[in-house]
Short mmCIF file of C-alpha atoms and ligand atoms in Angstrom, two decimals:
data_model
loop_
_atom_site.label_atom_id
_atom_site.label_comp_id
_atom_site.label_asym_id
_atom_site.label_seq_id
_atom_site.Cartn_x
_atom_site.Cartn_y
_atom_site.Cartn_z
CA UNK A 1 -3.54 -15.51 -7.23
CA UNK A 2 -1.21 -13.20 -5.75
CA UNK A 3 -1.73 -11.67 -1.61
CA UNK A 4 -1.35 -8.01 -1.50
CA UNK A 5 0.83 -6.48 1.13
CA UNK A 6 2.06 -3.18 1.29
CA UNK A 7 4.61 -1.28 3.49
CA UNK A 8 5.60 2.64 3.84
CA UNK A 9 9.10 3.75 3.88
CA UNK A 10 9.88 5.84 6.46
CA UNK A 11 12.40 8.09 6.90
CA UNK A 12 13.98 12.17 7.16
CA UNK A 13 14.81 13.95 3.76
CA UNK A 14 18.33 12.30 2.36
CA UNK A 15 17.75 9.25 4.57
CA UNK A 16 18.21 7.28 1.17
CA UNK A 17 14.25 6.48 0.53
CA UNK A 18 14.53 7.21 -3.43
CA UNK A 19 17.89 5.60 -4.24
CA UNK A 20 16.66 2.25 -2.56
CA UNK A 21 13.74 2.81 -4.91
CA UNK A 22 15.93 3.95 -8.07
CA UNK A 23 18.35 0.69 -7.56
CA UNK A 24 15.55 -1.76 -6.33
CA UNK A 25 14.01 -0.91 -10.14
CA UNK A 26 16.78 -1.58 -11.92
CA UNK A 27 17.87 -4.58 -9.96
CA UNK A 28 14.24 -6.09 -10.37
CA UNK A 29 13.71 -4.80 -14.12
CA UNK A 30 16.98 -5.55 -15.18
CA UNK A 31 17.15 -9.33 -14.14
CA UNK A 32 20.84 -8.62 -14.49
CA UNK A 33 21.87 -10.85 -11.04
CA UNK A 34 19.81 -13.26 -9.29
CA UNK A 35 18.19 -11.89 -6.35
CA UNK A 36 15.81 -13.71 -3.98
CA UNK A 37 12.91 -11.24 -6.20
CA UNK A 38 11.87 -11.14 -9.31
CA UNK A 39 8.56 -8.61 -11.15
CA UNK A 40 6.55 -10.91 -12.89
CA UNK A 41 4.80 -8.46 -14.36
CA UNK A 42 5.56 -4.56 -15.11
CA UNK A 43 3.56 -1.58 -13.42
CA UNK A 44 1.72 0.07 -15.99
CA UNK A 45 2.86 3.95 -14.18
CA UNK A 46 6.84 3.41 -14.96
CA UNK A 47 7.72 6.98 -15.67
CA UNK A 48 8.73 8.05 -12.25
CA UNK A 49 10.28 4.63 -11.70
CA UNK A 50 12.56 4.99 -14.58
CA UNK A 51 13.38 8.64 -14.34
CA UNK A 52 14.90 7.38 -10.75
CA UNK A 53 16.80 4.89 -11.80
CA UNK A 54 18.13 6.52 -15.33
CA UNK A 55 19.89 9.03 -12.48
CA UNK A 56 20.95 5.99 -10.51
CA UNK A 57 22.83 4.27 -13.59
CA UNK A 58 24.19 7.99 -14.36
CA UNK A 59 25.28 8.41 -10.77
CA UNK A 60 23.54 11.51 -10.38
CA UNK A 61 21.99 12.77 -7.05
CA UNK A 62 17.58 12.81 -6.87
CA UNK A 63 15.83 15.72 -6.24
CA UNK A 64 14.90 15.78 -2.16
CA UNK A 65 10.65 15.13 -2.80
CA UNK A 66 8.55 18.02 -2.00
CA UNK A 67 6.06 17.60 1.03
CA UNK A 68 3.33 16.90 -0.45
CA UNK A 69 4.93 14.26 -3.24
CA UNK A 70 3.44 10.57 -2.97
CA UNK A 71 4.34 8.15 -5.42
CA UNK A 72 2.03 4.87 -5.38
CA UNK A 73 4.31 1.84 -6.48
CA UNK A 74 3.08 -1.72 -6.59
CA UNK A 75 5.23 -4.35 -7.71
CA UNK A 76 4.55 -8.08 -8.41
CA UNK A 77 7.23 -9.77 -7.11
CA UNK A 78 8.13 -13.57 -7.00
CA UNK A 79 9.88 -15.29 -4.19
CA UNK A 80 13.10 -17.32 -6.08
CA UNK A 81 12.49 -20.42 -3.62
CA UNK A 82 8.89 -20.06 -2.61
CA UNK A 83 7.09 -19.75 -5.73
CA UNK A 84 4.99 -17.31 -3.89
CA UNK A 85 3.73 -14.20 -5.66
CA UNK A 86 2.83 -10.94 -4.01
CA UNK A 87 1.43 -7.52 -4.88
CA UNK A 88 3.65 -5.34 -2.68
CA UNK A 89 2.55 -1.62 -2.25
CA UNK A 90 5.22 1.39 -0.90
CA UNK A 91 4.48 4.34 -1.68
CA UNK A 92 7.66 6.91 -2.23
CA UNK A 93 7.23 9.78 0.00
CA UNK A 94 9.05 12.90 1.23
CA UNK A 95 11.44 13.03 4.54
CA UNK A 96 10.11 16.75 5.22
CA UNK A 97 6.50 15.38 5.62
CA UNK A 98 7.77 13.04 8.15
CA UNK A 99 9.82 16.59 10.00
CA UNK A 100 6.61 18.12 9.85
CA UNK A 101 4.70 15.21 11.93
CA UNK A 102 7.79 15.44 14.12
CA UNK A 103 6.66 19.08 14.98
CA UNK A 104 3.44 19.41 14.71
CA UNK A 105 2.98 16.11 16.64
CA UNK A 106 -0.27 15.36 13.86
CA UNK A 107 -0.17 12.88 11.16
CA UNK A 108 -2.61 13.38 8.14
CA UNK A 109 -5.80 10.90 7.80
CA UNK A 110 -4.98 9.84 4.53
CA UNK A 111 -1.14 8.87 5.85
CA UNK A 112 -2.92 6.88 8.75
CA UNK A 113 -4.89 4.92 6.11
CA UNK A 114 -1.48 4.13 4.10
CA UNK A 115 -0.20 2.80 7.98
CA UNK A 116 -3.28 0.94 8.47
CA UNK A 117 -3.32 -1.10 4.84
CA UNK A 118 0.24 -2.01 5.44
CA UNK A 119 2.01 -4.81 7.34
CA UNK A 120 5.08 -2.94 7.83
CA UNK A 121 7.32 -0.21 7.69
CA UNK A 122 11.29 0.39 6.28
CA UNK A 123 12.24 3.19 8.22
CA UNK A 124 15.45 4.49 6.72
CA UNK A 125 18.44 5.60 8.45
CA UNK A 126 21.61 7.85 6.60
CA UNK A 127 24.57 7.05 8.70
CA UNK A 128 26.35 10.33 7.35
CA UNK A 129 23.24 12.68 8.47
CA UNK A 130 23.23 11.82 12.12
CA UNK A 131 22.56 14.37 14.35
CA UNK A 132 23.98 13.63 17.35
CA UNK A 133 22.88 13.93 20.95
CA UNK A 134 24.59 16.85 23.32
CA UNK A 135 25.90 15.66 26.34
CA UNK A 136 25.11 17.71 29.35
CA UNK A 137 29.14 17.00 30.17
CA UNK A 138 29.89 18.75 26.66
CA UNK A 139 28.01 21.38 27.73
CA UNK A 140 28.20 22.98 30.80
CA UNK A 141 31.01 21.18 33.38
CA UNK A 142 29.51 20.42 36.82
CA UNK A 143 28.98 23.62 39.23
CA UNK A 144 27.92 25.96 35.96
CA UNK A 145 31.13 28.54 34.64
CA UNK A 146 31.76 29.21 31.41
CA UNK A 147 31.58 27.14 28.25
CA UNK A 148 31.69 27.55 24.83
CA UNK A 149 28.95 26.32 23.47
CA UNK A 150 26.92 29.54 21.69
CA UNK A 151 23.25 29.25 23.67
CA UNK A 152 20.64 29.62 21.48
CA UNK A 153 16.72 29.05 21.81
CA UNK A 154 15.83 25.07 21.19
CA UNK A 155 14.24 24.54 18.01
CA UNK A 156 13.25 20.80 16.25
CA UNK A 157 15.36 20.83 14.11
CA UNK A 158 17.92 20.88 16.81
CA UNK A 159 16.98 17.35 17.91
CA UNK A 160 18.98 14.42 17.59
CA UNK A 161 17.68 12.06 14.77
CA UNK A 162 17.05 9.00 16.89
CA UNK A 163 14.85 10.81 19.56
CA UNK A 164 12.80 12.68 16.08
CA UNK A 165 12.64 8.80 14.90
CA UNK A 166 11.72 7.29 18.25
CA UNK A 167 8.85 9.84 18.26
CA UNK A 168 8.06 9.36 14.62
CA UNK A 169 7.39 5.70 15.32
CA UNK A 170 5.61 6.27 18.61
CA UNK A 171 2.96 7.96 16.42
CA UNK A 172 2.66 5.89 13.99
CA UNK A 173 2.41 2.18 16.10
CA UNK A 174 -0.23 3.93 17.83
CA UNK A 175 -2.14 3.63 14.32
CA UNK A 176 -1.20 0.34 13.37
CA UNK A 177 -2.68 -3.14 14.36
CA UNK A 178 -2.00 -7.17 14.42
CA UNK A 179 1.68 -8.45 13.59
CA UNK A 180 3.23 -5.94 12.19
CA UNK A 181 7.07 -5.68 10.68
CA UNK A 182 9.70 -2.94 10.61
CA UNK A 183 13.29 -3.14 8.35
CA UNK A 184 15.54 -0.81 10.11
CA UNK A 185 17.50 -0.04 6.34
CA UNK A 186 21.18 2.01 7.49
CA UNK A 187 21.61 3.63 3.86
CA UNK A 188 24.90 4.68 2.50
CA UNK A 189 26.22 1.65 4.36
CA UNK A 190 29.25 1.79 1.72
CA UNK A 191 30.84 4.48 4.43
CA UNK A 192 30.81 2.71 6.82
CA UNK A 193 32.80 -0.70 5.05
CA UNK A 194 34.88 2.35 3.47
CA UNK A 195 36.26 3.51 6.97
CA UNK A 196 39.92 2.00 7.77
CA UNK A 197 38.47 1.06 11.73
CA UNK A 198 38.34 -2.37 11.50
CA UNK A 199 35.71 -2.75 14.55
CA UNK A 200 33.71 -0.55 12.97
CA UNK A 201 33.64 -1.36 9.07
CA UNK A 202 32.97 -4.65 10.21
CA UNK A 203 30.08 -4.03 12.43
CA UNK A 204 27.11 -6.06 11.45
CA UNK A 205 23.70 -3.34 10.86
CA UNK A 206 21.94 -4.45 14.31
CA UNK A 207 25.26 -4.27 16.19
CA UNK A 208 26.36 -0.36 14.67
CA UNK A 209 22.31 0.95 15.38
CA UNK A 210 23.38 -0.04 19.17
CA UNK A 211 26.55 1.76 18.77
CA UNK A 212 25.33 4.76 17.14
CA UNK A 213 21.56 5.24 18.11
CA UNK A 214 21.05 3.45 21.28
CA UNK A 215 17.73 5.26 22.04
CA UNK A 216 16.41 3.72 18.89
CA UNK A 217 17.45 0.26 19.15
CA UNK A 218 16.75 -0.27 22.91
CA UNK A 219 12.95 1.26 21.88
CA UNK A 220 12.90 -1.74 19.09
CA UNK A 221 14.03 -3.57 21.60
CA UNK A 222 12.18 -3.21 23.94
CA UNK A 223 8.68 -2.89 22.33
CA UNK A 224 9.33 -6.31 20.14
CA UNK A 225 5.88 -7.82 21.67
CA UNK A 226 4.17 -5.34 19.43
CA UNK A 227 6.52 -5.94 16.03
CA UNK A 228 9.40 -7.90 14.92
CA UNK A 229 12.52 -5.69 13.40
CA UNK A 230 14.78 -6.85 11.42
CA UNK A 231 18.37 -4.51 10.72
CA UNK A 232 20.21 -4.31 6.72
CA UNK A 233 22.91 -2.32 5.89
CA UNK A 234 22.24 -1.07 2.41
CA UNK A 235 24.86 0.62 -0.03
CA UNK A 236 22.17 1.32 -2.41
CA UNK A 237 24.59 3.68 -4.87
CA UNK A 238 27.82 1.45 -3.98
CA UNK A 239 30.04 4.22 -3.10
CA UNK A 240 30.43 8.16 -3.22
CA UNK A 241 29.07 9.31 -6.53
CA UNK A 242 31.74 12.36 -6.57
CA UNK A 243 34.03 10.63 -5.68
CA UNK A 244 34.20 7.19 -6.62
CA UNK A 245 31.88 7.78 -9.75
CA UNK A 246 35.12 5.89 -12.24
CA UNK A 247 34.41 2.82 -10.28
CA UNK A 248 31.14 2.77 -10.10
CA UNK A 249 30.70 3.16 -13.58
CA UNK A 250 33.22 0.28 -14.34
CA UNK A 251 30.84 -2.58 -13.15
CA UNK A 252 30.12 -4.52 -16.26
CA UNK A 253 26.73 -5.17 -14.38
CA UNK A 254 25.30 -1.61 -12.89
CA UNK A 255 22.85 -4.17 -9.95
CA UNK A 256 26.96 -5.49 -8.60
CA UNK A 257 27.86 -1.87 -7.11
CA UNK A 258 25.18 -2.54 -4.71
CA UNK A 259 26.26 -3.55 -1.20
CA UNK A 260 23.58 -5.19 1.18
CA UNK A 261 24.66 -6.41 5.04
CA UNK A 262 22.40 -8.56 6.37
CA UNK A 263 23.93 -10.39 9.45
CA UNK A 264 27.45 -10.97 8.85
CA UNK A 265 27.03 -11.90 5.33
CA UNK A 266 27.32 -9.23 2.35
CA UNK A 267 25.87 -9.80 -1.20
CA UNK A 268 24.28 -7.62 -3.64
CA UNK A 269 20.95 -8.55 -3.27
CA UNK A 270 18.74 -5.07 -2.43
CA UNK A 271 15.39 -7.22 -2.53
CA UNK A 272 16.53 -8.68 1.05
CA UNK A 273 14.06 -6.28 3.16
CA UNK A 274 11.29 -6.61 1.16
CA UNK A 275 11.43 -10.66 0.86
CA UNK A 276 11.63 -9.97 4.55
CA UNK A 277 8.42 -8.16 5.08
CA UNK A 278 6.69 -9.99 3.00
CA UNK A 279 7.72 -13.40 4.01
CA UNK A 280 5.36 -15.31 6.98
N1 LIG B 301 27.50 7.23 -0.19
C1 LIG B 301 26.21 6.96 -0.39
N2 LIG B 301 25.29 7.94 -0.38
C2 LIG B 301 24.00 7.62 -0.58
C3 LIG B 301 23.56 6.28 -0.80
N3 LIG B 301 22.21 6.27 -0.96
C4 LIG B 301 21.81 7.56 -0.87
N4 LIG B 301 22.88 8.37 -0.64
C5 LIG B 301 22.87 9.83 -0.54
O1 LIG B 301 21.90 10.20 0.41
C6 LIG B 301 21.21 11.38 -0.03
C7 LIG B 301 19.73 11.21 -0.02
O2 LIG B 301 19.25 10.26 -0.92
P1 LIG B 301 17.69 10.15 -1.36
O3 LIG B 301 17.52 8.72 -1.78
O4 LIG B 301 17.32 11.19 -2.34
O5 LIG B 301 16.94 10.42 0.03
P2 LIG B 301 15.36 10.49 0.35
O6 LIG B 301 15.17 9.76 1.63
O7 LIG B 301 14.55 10.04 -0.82
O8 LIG B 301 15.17 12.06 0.60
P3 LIG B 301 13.80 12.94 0.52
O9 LIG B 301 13.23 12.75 -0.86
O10 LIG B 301 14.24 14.32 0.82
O11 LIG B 301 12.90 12.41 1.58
C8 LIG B 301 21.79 11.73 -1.40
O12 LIG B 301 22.74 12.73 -1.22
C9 LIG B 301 22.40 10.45 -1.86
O13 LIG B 301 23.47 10.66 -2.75
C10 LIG B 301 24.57 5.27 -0.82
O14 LIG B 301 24.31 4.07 -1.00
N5 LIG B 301 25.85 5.66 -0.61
MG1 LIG B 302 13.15 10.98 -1.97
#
């Protein structure tokens, strides 16, 4: 008999939702490296699945999902040292619907339901789509005078992403009950090893969401009565796929141009989150 558990993936448009998917697929499907996952058994729906991931092995960008797009997946997975099977749910969805809870402040009933049948969440982060905070010193200097900044009326979309994802998640813990998990997944994690800064390519995920969104991580932080979190640094295309597309086509095996940073360590192994969540 296998438990059911299910999680939602969370996260704004290009925040790498549908590439983990694509390359999770193959990686799974494929069998072609030993991960800590394996399917034991195929989803009868595979057509969106492998559309995905035939645009993963060509190294071609997805389409951003339209609002309204929900993709029910559910795959049975094996645990490599456990033994332990498990129906795990996640549903691809699209980063504008999560923008639009941002602003409207609502979340739909039938999202809330998702939330409430799931024991976690992998909220995505894109490290090259950050929008930044605005210092008031970057602004206007002390005493007022001129600057250069071009003033404009405040819109969302002006916000920085961590304070949109802090809000995101206030929302959506409000829904959720008993122990609950969250993967913090920083996608595209390949730019950040590919960066000649030595303290920074070799940041470990946990340390560089400090660095780089401390809103967010102090609210994980802080709130870790309610969840646990757990950080990966996931290179789910392996590099640039303008780029570097020679390289990543020259892998003998398509699963080794994925990068996954969990801790210190570094392996190929994309199923890490999800054994994660699952596991007790
Ligand atoms: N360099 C690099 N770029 C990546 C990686 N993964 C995703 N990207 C880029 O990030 C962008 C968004 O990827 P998607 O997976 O489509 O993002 P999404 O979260 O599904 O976006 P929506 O469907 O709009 O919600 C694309 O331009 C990808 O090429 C990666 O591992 N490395
Ligand atoms: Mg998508």
């Amino acid at each position: 008999m296998s438990e059911n558990k299910n999680c939602v993936l969370i996260g704004l448009p290009k925040s790498g939702k549908s590439t983990f998917v694509a390359a999770l697929w193959h990686v799974v499907e494929s069998s072609e490296l030993e991960s800590s996952l394996t399917i034991t058994s195929l989803p009868a729906d595979r057509v969106y699945l492998n559309e995905i991931r035939n645009n993963w092995l060509s190294c071609s960008k997805l389409n951003r999902n339209k609002v309204e797009f929900l993709k029910h997946i559910t795959l049975e997975v094996e645990d490599k040292d456990t033994k332990i099977k498990t129906n795990f749910g996640f549903p691809d969805l699209s980063g504008e619907m999560y923008n639009l809870q941002f602003e409207s402040r609502r979340i739909k009933l039938d999202f809330i339901d998702l939330l409430q049948k799931s024991n976690g969440i992998i909220l995505f982060v894109n490290p090259e789509l950050l929008k930044k905070p605005i210092l008031i010193s970057d602004v206007a200097p002390l005493g007022g005078g001129n600057t250069n900044v071009d003033q404009k009326e405040w819109e969302h979309k002006d916000s920085p992403t961590q304070v949109v994802l802090v809000d995101i998640l206030q929302m959506l813990l409000m829904n959720v009950k008993g122990s609950f998990k969250i993967a913090v997944v920083i996608s595209a994690w390949d730019t950040i090893l590919n960066t000649p800064d030595t303290d920074y390519n070799s940041l470990t995920p946990n340390q560089w969401l400090e660095r780089e969104m401390p809103l967010l991580s102090q609210f994980l932080e802080t709130n870790n009565d309610l969840f646990k979190t757990e950080f990966f640094g996931i290179s789910a295309q392996g590099g640039d796929y303008t780029s570097e597309k020679d390289e990543l086509h020259g892998f003998n095996r398509q699963s080794e141009r994925i990068k996954t940073k969990f801790g210190d360590e570094i392996s190929n192994d994309i199923t890490l989150p999800i054994r994660w969540l699952i596991n007790d």
